[in-house]
């Protein structure tokens, strides 16, 4: 029997066996055939987050690629429960989504679930989650999306776009299905049981807004699968196309956990961490290195268990550089201190630039709101 773990939309515990999780969820693994089909549509390019296996599983991705091949419409969708602790891990699926937008020139719908954060998390007022939604939107815009492709939905402000669809979705979902799927109990508030209808509604929104069948592709972490499994189950009964998903693994915690955790601030690199803080966290990170430099030179390190190496693979677009780090680590030619400094410089440059771009985005958020584009 393998190690035990638990993965739900709200919690990840234990050491995740990703192949087993894909089997348990009933999702498909990405195959060479899928990647070749993607390559054929993008002029030979496959984003490094897919190429390196960080995005590794899906539901219905092939159907989206077939639509792209035949020139039929599709759109992108993902989102975020707004909070004040946005970290680099949150940006990773958006970086891949930007690549899809650039390659396929499709619409991208982004839902900021200020309602959900208020309903399921203690300690937030609704005013606060709404303010955080607009704050988090800055990081998305800072990645370079243009307003003609990115359409931001803030649930409590833009409910008119979702409510009619959400009501139809809600009628198809029984209380016991929602309780079983999301692990809710009788002590949860009733808002938490309705909320999945709001998240699923966005998957069907492009078909309504564009007035033609437009399935969505949802690049997201695999813990979000329960929402979209339900969405696929009910789509056809509502005359909507089934949404497709593309699932990533989790970004490991710098301190050695399988997923960055809000309860351990040293496990994550937050977008508001200054250079000093970023350096401290990276230099203190768990590694796959040997206890001494002498042993590292003699025996080499183990990048396969090393979060520092993992970060290099997620933030460097150079395959040559990533390969060199891997081989130099294994061969004892790279010491952990040097390797961490390379990562620090990369993260610091990225975050400083990201914060500048967030500042510039401050006057532009309204241009991205769905209400400006779709009346
Ligand atoms: Fe990790 Fe780098 Fe040390 Fe290798 S050299 S174990 S990749 S920190």
Short mmCIF file of C-alpha atoms and ligand atoms in Angstrom, two decimals:
data_model
loop_
_atom_site.label_atom_id
_atom_site.label_comp_id
_atom_site.label_asym_id
_atom_site.label_seq_id
_atom_site.Cartn_x
_atom_site.Cartn_y
_atom_site.Cartn_z
CA UNK A 1 0.00 0.00 0.00
CA UNK A 2 1.35 3.45 -0.97
CA UNK A 3 1.68 6.46 1.28
CA UNK A 4 -1.57 8.11 2.30
CA UNK A 5 -2.57 11.57 1.21
CA UNK A 6 -5.76 13.61 0.81
CA UNK A 7 -6.54 16.09 -1.96
CA UNK A 8 -9.68 18.27 -1.96
CA UNK A 9 -10.29 21.76 -3.40
CA UNK A 10 -9.53 23.18 0.07
CA UNK A 11 -6.80 20.99 1.43
CA UNK A 12 -3.81 18.90 0.36
CA UNK A 13 -2.32 16.58 2.98
CA UNK A 14 0.50 14.05 2.82
CA UNK A 15 2.87 13.02 0.03
CA UNK A 16 0.87 13.04 -3.20
CA UNK A 17 1.29 10.16 -5.64
CA UNK A 18 0.27 12.01 -8.81
CA UNK A 19 -0.19 8.95 -11.01
CA UNK A 20 -2.37 7.29 -8.40
CA UNK A 21 -4.32 10.52 -7.89
CA UNK A 22 -5.00 10.75 -11.64
CA UNK A 23 -6.26 7.15 -11.54
CA UNK A 24 -8.43 7.80 -8.49
CA UNK A 25 -9.94 10.96 -10.00
CA UNK A 26 -10.43 9.15 -13.33
CA UNK A 27 -8.55 11.77 -15.36
CA UNK A 28 -6.32 11.01 -18.37
CA UNK A 29 -2.58 11.48 -18.43
CA UNK A 30 -1.18 13.66 -21.20
CA UNK A 31 0.36 11.44 -23.89
CA UNK A 32 3.01 12.02 -26.56
CA UNK A 33 0.16 11.91 -29.06
CA UNK A 34 -1.58 14.84 -27.29
CA UNK A 35 1.67 16.80 -27.26
CA UNK A 36 2.28 16.09 -30.94
CA UNK A 37 -1.22 17.29 -31.78
CA UNK A 38 -0.58 20.46 -29.77
CA UNK A 39 2.77 20.95 -31.53
CA UNK A 40 1.10 20.61 -34.91
CA UNK A 41 -1.19 23.53 -33.99
CA UNK A 42 1.43 25.86 -32.54
CA UNK A 43 4.18 25.58 -35.12
CA UNK A 44 6.14 23.04 -33.09
CA UNK A 45 6.05 24.80 -29.72
CA UNK A 46 4.85 23.22 -26.45
CA UNK A 47 5.06 25.37 -23.31
CA UNK A 48 7.74 24.23 -20.91
CA UNK A 49 5.22 23.76 -18.09
CA UNK A 50 3.60 21.02 -20.22
CA UNK A 51 6.86 19.75 -21.73
CA UNK A 52 8.39 19.24 -18.29
CA UNK A 53 5.34 17.40 -16.98
CA UNK A 54 4.14 20.01 -14.47
CA UNK A 55 0.80 20.02 -16.27
CA UNK A 56 0.34 16.31 -16.63
CA UNK A 57 -3.32 15.23 -16.76
CA UNK A 58 -6.61 16.32 -18.27
CA UNK A 59 -10.24 15.75 -19.07
CA UNK A 60 -11.19 16.32 -22.70
CA UNK A 61 -8.05 18.25 -23.75
CA UNK A 62 -7.92 16.29 -26.98
CA UNK A 63 -11.42 17.48 -27.95
CA UNK A 64 -10.33 21.10 -27.50
CA UNK A 65 -7.29 20.50 -29.71
CA UNK A 66 -9.52 18.90 -32.35
CA UNK A 67 -11.77 21.97 -32.26
CA UNK A 68 -8.74 24.23 -32.64
CA UNK A 69 -7.63 22.16 -35.60
CA UNK A 70 -10.97 22.49 -37.32
CA UNK A 71 -11.30 26.21 -36.55
CA UNK A 72 -14.25 25.84 -34.13
CA UNK A 73 -14.52 28.20 -31.17
CA UNK A 74 -13.33 27.47 -27.64
CA UNK A 75 -12.26 29.63 -24.73
CA UNK A 76 -10.08 29.53 -21.62
CA UNK A 77 -11.29 29.70 -18.04
CA UNK A 78 -9.77 29.64 -14.59
CA UNK A 79 -9.88 31.80 -11.50
CA UNK A 80 -8.94 32.40 -7.94
CA UNK A 81 -10.39 32.70 -4.47
CA UNK A 82 -8.99 36.15 -3.65
CA UNK A 83 -6.73 36.48 -0.64
CA UNK A 84 -3.88 38.66 0.54
CA UNK A 85 -1.25 35.96 0.22
CA UNK A 86 -0.72 35.69 -3.50
CA UNK A 87 2.46 33.72 -4.17
CA UNK A 88 4.44 32.59 -7.18
CA UNK A 89 2.62 29.25 -7.23
CA UNK A 90 -0.64 31.07 -7.94
CA UNK A 91 0.85 32.70 -11.03
CA UNK A 92 2.03 29.44 -12.64
CA UNK A 93 -1.31 28.35 -14.24
CA UNK A 94 -1.87 31.92 -15.43
CA UNK A 95 1.54 31.89 -17.14
CA UNK A 96 0.49 28.79 -19.08
CA UNK A 97 -2.92 30.32 -19.84
CA UNK A 98 -1.17 33.39 -21.29
CA UNK A 99 0.71 31.07 -23.62
CA UNK A 100 -2.56 29.51 -24.82
CA UNK A 101 -4.09 32.96 -25.39
CA UNK A 102 -1.05 34.04 -27.41
CA UNK A 103 -0.92 30.86 -29.46
CA UNK A 104 -4.63 30.47 -30.18
CA UNK A 105 -5.96 34.03 -29.81
CA UNK A 106 -8.98 32.82 -27.80
CA UNK A 107 -11.05 34.56 -25.11
CA UNK A 108 -10.02 34.01 -21.49
CA UNK A 109 -12.60 34.24 -18.70
CA UNK A 110 -11.24 34.67 -15.19
CA UNK A 111 -13.46 34.33 -12.11
CA UNK A 112 -12.52 35.99 -8.80
CA UNK A 113 -14.62 34.18 -6.23
CA UNK A 114 -14.91 36.80 -3.50
CA UNK A 115 -18.21 35.15 -2.48
CA UNK A 116 -16.57 31.76 -1.91
CA UNK A 117 -13.67 33.15 0.10
CA UNK A 118 -16.16 34.96 2.34
CA UNK A 119 -18.38 31.89 2.71
CA UNK A 120 -15.81 29.20 3.43
CA UNK A 121 -13.00 31.03 5.20
CA UNK A 122 -13.34 32.49 8.68
CA UNK A 123 -12.00 35.94 9.33
CA UNK A 124 -12.82 37.67 6.04
CA UNK A 125 -15.51 40.31 5.56
CA UNK A 126 -17.19 40.47 2.17
CA UNK A 127 -15.80 43.98 1.66
CA UNK A 128 -12.32 42.60 2.24
CA UNK A 129 -12.63 39.67 -0.18
CA UNK A 130 -14.04 42.06 -2.79
CA UNK A 131 -11.12 44.46 -2.33
CA UNK A 132 -8.68 41.54 -2.53
CA UNK A 133 -10.31 40.39 -5.77
CA UNK A 134 -9.32 43.67 -7.42
CA UNK A 135 -5.88 43.51 -5.84
CA UNK A 136 -5.29 39.95 -7.11
CA UNK A 137 -6.48 40.97 -10.59
CA UNK A 138 -3.45 43.27 -10.82
CA UNK A 139 -1.10 40.27 -10.83
CA UNK A 140 -3.05 38.64 -13.62
CA UNK A 141 -3.03 41.80 -15.74
CA UNK A 142 0.69 42.26 -14.98
CA UNK A 143 1.40 39.05 -16.89
CA UNK A 144 0.62 40.91 -20.11
CA UNK A 145 -2.95 40.00 -21.11
CA UNK A 146 -4.78 42.47 -23.33
CA UNK A 147 -8.34 43.63 -22.53
CA UNK A 148 -9.75 42.25 -25.78
CA UNK A 149 -8.89 38.66 -24.67
CA UNK A 150 -9.01 38.67 -20.85
CA UNK A 151 -12.43 39.10 -19.23
CA UNK A 152 -12.45 39.39 -15.44
CA UNK A 153 -15.52 38.40 -13.43
CA UNK A 154 -15.76 39.40 -9.77
CA UNK A 155 -18.58 37.23 -8.47
CA UNK A 156 -20.38 39.68 -6.18
CA UNK A 157 -20.14 42.51 -8.74
CA UNK A 158 -20.84 40.53 -11.90
CA UNK A 159 -23.41 38.06 -10.61
CA UNK A 160 -25.86 39.11 -13.32
CA UNK A 161 -23.68 37.30 -15.87
CA UNK A 162 -23.68 34.09 -13.89
CA UNK A 163 -26.88 33.84 -11.93
CA UNK A 164 -29.23 32.48 -14.59
CA UNK A 165 -26.73 29.78 -15.49
CA UNK A 166 -25.93 29.06 -11.84
CA UNK A 167 -29.61 28.53 -11.05
CA UNK A 168 -29.91 25.99 -13.87
CA UNK A 169 -26.76 24.26 -12.65
CA UNK A 170 -28.01 24.27 -9.05
CA UNK A 171 -31.23 22.53 -10.08
CA UNK A 172 -29.19 19.66 -11.53
CA UNK A 173 -27.12 19.13 -8.38
CA UNK A 174 -28.58 17.45 -5.33
CA UNK A 175 -27.48 18.39 -1.85
CA UNK A 176 -26.08 14.91 -1.30
CA UNK A 177 -23.97 15.12 -4.49
CA UNK A 178 -22.50 18.46 -3.41
CA UNK A 179 -21.91 17.27 0.15
CA UNK A 180 -20.19 14.09 -1.02
CA UNK A 181 -18.15 15.76 -3.74
CA UNK A 182 -16.81 18.59 -1.62
CA UNK A 183 -16.82 16.95 1.80
CA UNK A 184 -19.39 19.40 3.18
CA UNK A 185 -21.42 18.55 6.28
CA UNK A 186 -24.63 19.76 7.89
CA UNK A 187 -22.63 22.31 9.84
CA UNK A 188 -21.44 24.14 6.71
CA UNK A 189 -23.38 27.27 5.81
CA UNK A 190 -25.85 27.00 2.92
CA UNK A 191 -23.79 29.44 0.83
CA UNK A 192 -20.97 26.89 0.64
CA UNK A 193 -23.36 24.36 -0.87
CA UNK A 194 -24.60 26.79 -3.54
CA UNK A 195 -21.18 28.15 -4.47
CA UNK A 196 -20.14 25.25 -6.77
CA UNK A 197 -22.99 26.33 -9.08
CA UNK A 198 -21.28 29.74 -9.44
CA UNK A 199 -17.93 28.21 -10.29
CA UNK A 200 -19.47 25.79 -12.78
CA UNK A 201 -21.57 28.59 -14.35
CA UNK A 202 -18.47 30.28 -15.79
CA UNK A 203 -17.65 27.09 -17.69
CA UNK A 204 -20.90 27.58 -19.63
CA UNK A 205 -20.83 31.38 -19.86
CA UNK A 206 -18.83 31.69 -23.13
CA UNK A 207 -21.48 29.67 -24.96
CA UNK A 208 -24.13 32.17 -23.78
CA UNK A 209 -22.07 35.31 -24.38
CA UNK A 210 -20.69 34.35 -27.77
CA UNK A 211 -24.01 32.83 -28.78
CA UNK A 212 -22.42 29.68 -30.17
CA UNK A 213 -21.14 26.42 -28.75
CA UNK A 214 -17.86 27.38 -27.01
CA UNK A 215 -16.39 24.79 -24.65
CA UNK A 216 -13.77 26.01 -22.21
CA UNK A 217 -10.33 24.67 -21.42
CA UNK A 218 -9.49 25.11 -17.74
CA UNK A 219 -5.78 25.04 -16.84
CA UNK A 220 -5.70 24.56 -13.07
CA UNK A 221 -4.25 22.50 -10.24
CA UNK A 222 -5.62 18.97 -9.96
CA UNK A 223 -7.33 19.66 -6.61
CA UNK A 224 -10.00 21.62 -8.53
CA UNK A 225 -11.15 18.51 -10.40
CA UNK A 226 -14.32 17.90 -8.31
CA UNK A 227 -15.92 21.10 -9.64
CA UNK A 228 -15.29 20.32 -13.25
CA UNK A 229 -16.11 16.63 -12.99
CA UNK A 230 -19.58 17.73 -11.88
CA UNK A 231 -19.69 20.37 -14.65
CA UNK A 232 -18.93 17.70 -17.25
CA UNK A 233 -21.56 15.38 -15.76
CA UNK A 234 -24.38 17.89 -16.13
CA UNK A 235 -23.27 19.90 -19.20
CA UNK A 236 -25.18 17.99 -21.83
CA UNK A 237 -28.41 17.93 -19.82
CA UNK A 238 -28.27 21.74 -19.94
CA UNK A 239 -27.35 21.86 -23.64
CA UNK A 240 -23.87 23.18 -22.96
CA UNK A 241 -20.61 21.66 -24.24
CA UNK A 242 -18.53 19.77 -21.68
CA UNK A 243 -15.68 21.82 -20.23
CA UNK A 244 -12.18 20.41 -20.65
CA UNK A 245 -9.43 20.63 -18.05
CA UNK A 246 -5.66 20.58 -17.96
CA UNK A 247 -4.28 19.69 -14.55
CA UNK A 248 -1.02 20.60 -12.86
CA UNK A 249 0.76 19.13 -9.92
CA UNK A 250 1.28 21.35 -6.87
CA UNK A 251 4.20 23.69 -6.40
CA UNK A 252 6.24 22.17 -3.56
CA UNK A 253 6.91 24.12 -0.38
CA UNK A 254 10.45 25.50 -0.09
CA UNK A 255 10.58 23.92 3.34
CA UNK A 256 10.05 20.44 1.93
CA UNK A 257 6.26 19.97 1.99
CA UNK A 258 4.44 18.73 -1.09
CA UNK A 259 2.48 21.97 -1.46
CA UNK A 260 3.15 25.54 -0.44
CA UNK A 261 1.11 26.29 2.63
CA UNK A 262 -0.40 29.53 3.89
CA UNK A 263 0.13 28.29 7.45
CA UNK A 264 3.90 28.17 6.88
CA UNK A 265 4.93 31.50 5.27
CA UNK A 266 8.50 30.26 4.76
CA UNK A 267 7.23 27.56 2.40
CA UNK A 268 6.17 30.07 -0.28
CA UNK A 269 7.55 33.10 -2.14
CA UNK A 270 4.89 35.79 -1.90
CA UNK A 271 4.67 38.53 -4.49
CA UNK A 272 5.13 41.13 -1.75
CA UNK A 273 8.26 39.54 -0.28
CA UNK A 274 11.15 41.98 -0.64
CA UNK A 275 14.58 40.89 -1.88
CA UNK A 276 15.86 40.30 1.64
CA UNK A 277 12.92 38.03 2.49
CA UNK A 278 13.15 36.13 -0.81
CA UNK A 279 16.85 35.56 -0.24
CA UNK A 280 16.32 34.39 3.34
CA UNK A 281 13.61 31.91 2.30
CA UNK A 282 15.60 30.51 -0.60
CA UNK A 283 18.87 30.25 1.31
CA UNK A 284 17.04 28.39 4.12
CA UNK A 285 15.16 26.09 1.74
CA UNK A 286 15.14 22.32 2.04
CA UNK A 287 17.29 20.72 -0.68
CA UNK A 288 18.28 17.33 -2.05
CA UNK A 289 21.90 18.16 -1.26
CA UNK A 290 24.45 16.40 0.92
CA UNK A 291 25.20 17.55 4.47
CA UNK A 292 28.64 18.96 3.53
CA UNK A 293 30.20 20.54 0.44
CA UNK A 294 32.82 17.81 0.40
CA UNK A 295 30.17 15.07 0.26
CA UNK A 296 28.19 17.00 -2.35
CA UNK A 297 31.29 17.17 -4.59
CA UNK A 298 31.95 13.46 -4.08
CA UNK A 299 28.42 12.01 -4.20
CA UNK A 300 26.35 14.69 -5.96
CA UNK A 301 22.89 15.87 -4.88
CA UNK A 302 19.38 14.64 -5.62
CA UNK A 303 17.46 17.21 -7.71
CA UNK A 304 14.48 14.86 -7.97
CA UNK A 305 13.47 15.58 -4.37
CA UNK A 306 14.73 19.17 -4.29
CA UNK A 307 12.24 22.10 -4.26
CA UNK A 308 15.01 24.48 -5.36
CA UNK A 309 15.47 22.44 -8.52
CA UNK A 310 11.69 22.31 -8.95
CA UNK A 311 11.53 26.09 -8.90
CA UNK A 312 14.23 26.28 -11.56
CA UNK A 313 12.11 24.01 -13.77
CA UNK A 314 9.02 26.19 -13.25
CA UNK A 315 10.63 29.58 -13.73
CA UNK A 316 13.33 29.06 -16.38
CA UNK A 317 12.26 28.75 -20.00
CA UNK A 318 15.71 27.46 -21.02
CA UNK A 319 15.83 23.66 -21.31
CA UNK A 320 19.62 23.85 -21.57
CA UNK A 321 19.92 25.68 -18.28
CA UNK A 322 17.57 23.32 -16.45
CA UNK A 323 19.43 20.30 -17.84
CA UNK A 324 22.77 21.80 -16.81
CA UNK A 325 21.56 22.37 -13.23
CA UNK A 326 20.28 18.79 -13.05
CA UNK A 327 23.47 17.24 -14.38
CA UNK A 328 25.82 19.50 -12.40
CA UNK A 329 23.86 18.72 -9.23
CA UNK A 330 24.00 14.97 -9.85
CA UNK A 331 27.67 15.15 -10.79
CA UNK A 332 28.69 17.14 -7.69
CA UNK A 333 29.79 20.14 -9.76
CA UNK A 334 27.09 22.42 -8.32
CA UNK A 335 26.82 23.19 -4.62
CA UNK A 336 23.46 24.03 -3.07
CA UNK A 337 24.56 27.53 -2.05
CA UNK A 338 25.40 28.47 -5.66
CA UNK A 339 22.25 26.84 -6.96
CA UNK A 340 20.11 28.78 -4.48
CA UNK A 341 21.79 32.04 -5.46
CA UNK A 342 20.95 31.44 -9.11
CA UNK A 343 17.33 30.87 -8.09
CA UNK A 344 17.30 33.93 -5.83
CA UNK A 345 18.50 36.15 -8.68
CA UNK A 346 15.84 34.74 -11.00
CA UNK A 347 13.01 35.15 -8.48
CA UNK A 348 14.13 38.60 -7.37
CA UNK A 349 14.28 39.89 -10.97
CA UNK A 350 10.86 38.36 -11.70
CA UNK A 351 9.18 39.77 -8.57
CA UNK A 352 10.65 43.25 -8.90
CA UNK A 353 9.44 43.47 -12.49
CA UNK A 354 6.09 41.92 -11.52
CA UNK A 355 5.51 44.55 -8.83
CA UNK A 356 6.30 47.36 -11.31
CA UNK A 357 3.80 45.90 -13.77
CA UNK A 358 1.19 45.57 -11.01
CA UNK A 359 1.57 49.29 -10.28
CA UNK A 360 1.03 50.08 -13.95
CA UNK A 361 -2.07 47.85 -14.02
CA UNK A 362 -3.75 49.83 -11.22
CA UNK A 363 -5.47 52.28 -13.54
CA UNK A 364 -6.49 49.64 -16.05
CA UNK A 365 -8.52 47.02 -14.16
CA UNK A 366 -11.86 48.37 -15.34
CA UNK A 367 -10.85 47.79 -18.99
CA UNK A 368 -10.64 44.06 -18.24
CA UNK A 369 -13.99 43.74 -16.46
CA UNK A 370 -16.47 41.54 -18.27
CA UNK A 371 -19.12 44.25 -17.89
CA UNK A 372 -17.15 46.61 -20.16
CA UNK A 373 -17.01 44.15 -23.04
CA UNK A 374 -20.23 42.13 -22.85
CA UNK A 375 -23.34 44.21 -22.20
FE1 LIG B 1 18.95 21.09 -5.10
FE2 LIG B 1 20.56 22.68 -6.42
FE3 LIG B 1 21.39 21.44 -4.19
FE4 LIG B 1 20.99 20.07 -6.41
S1 LIG B 1 22.52 21.66 -6.10
S2 LIG B 1 20.30 19.49 -4.37
S3 LIG B 1 19.25 21.12 -7.31
S4 LIG B 1 19.79 23.00 -4.34
#
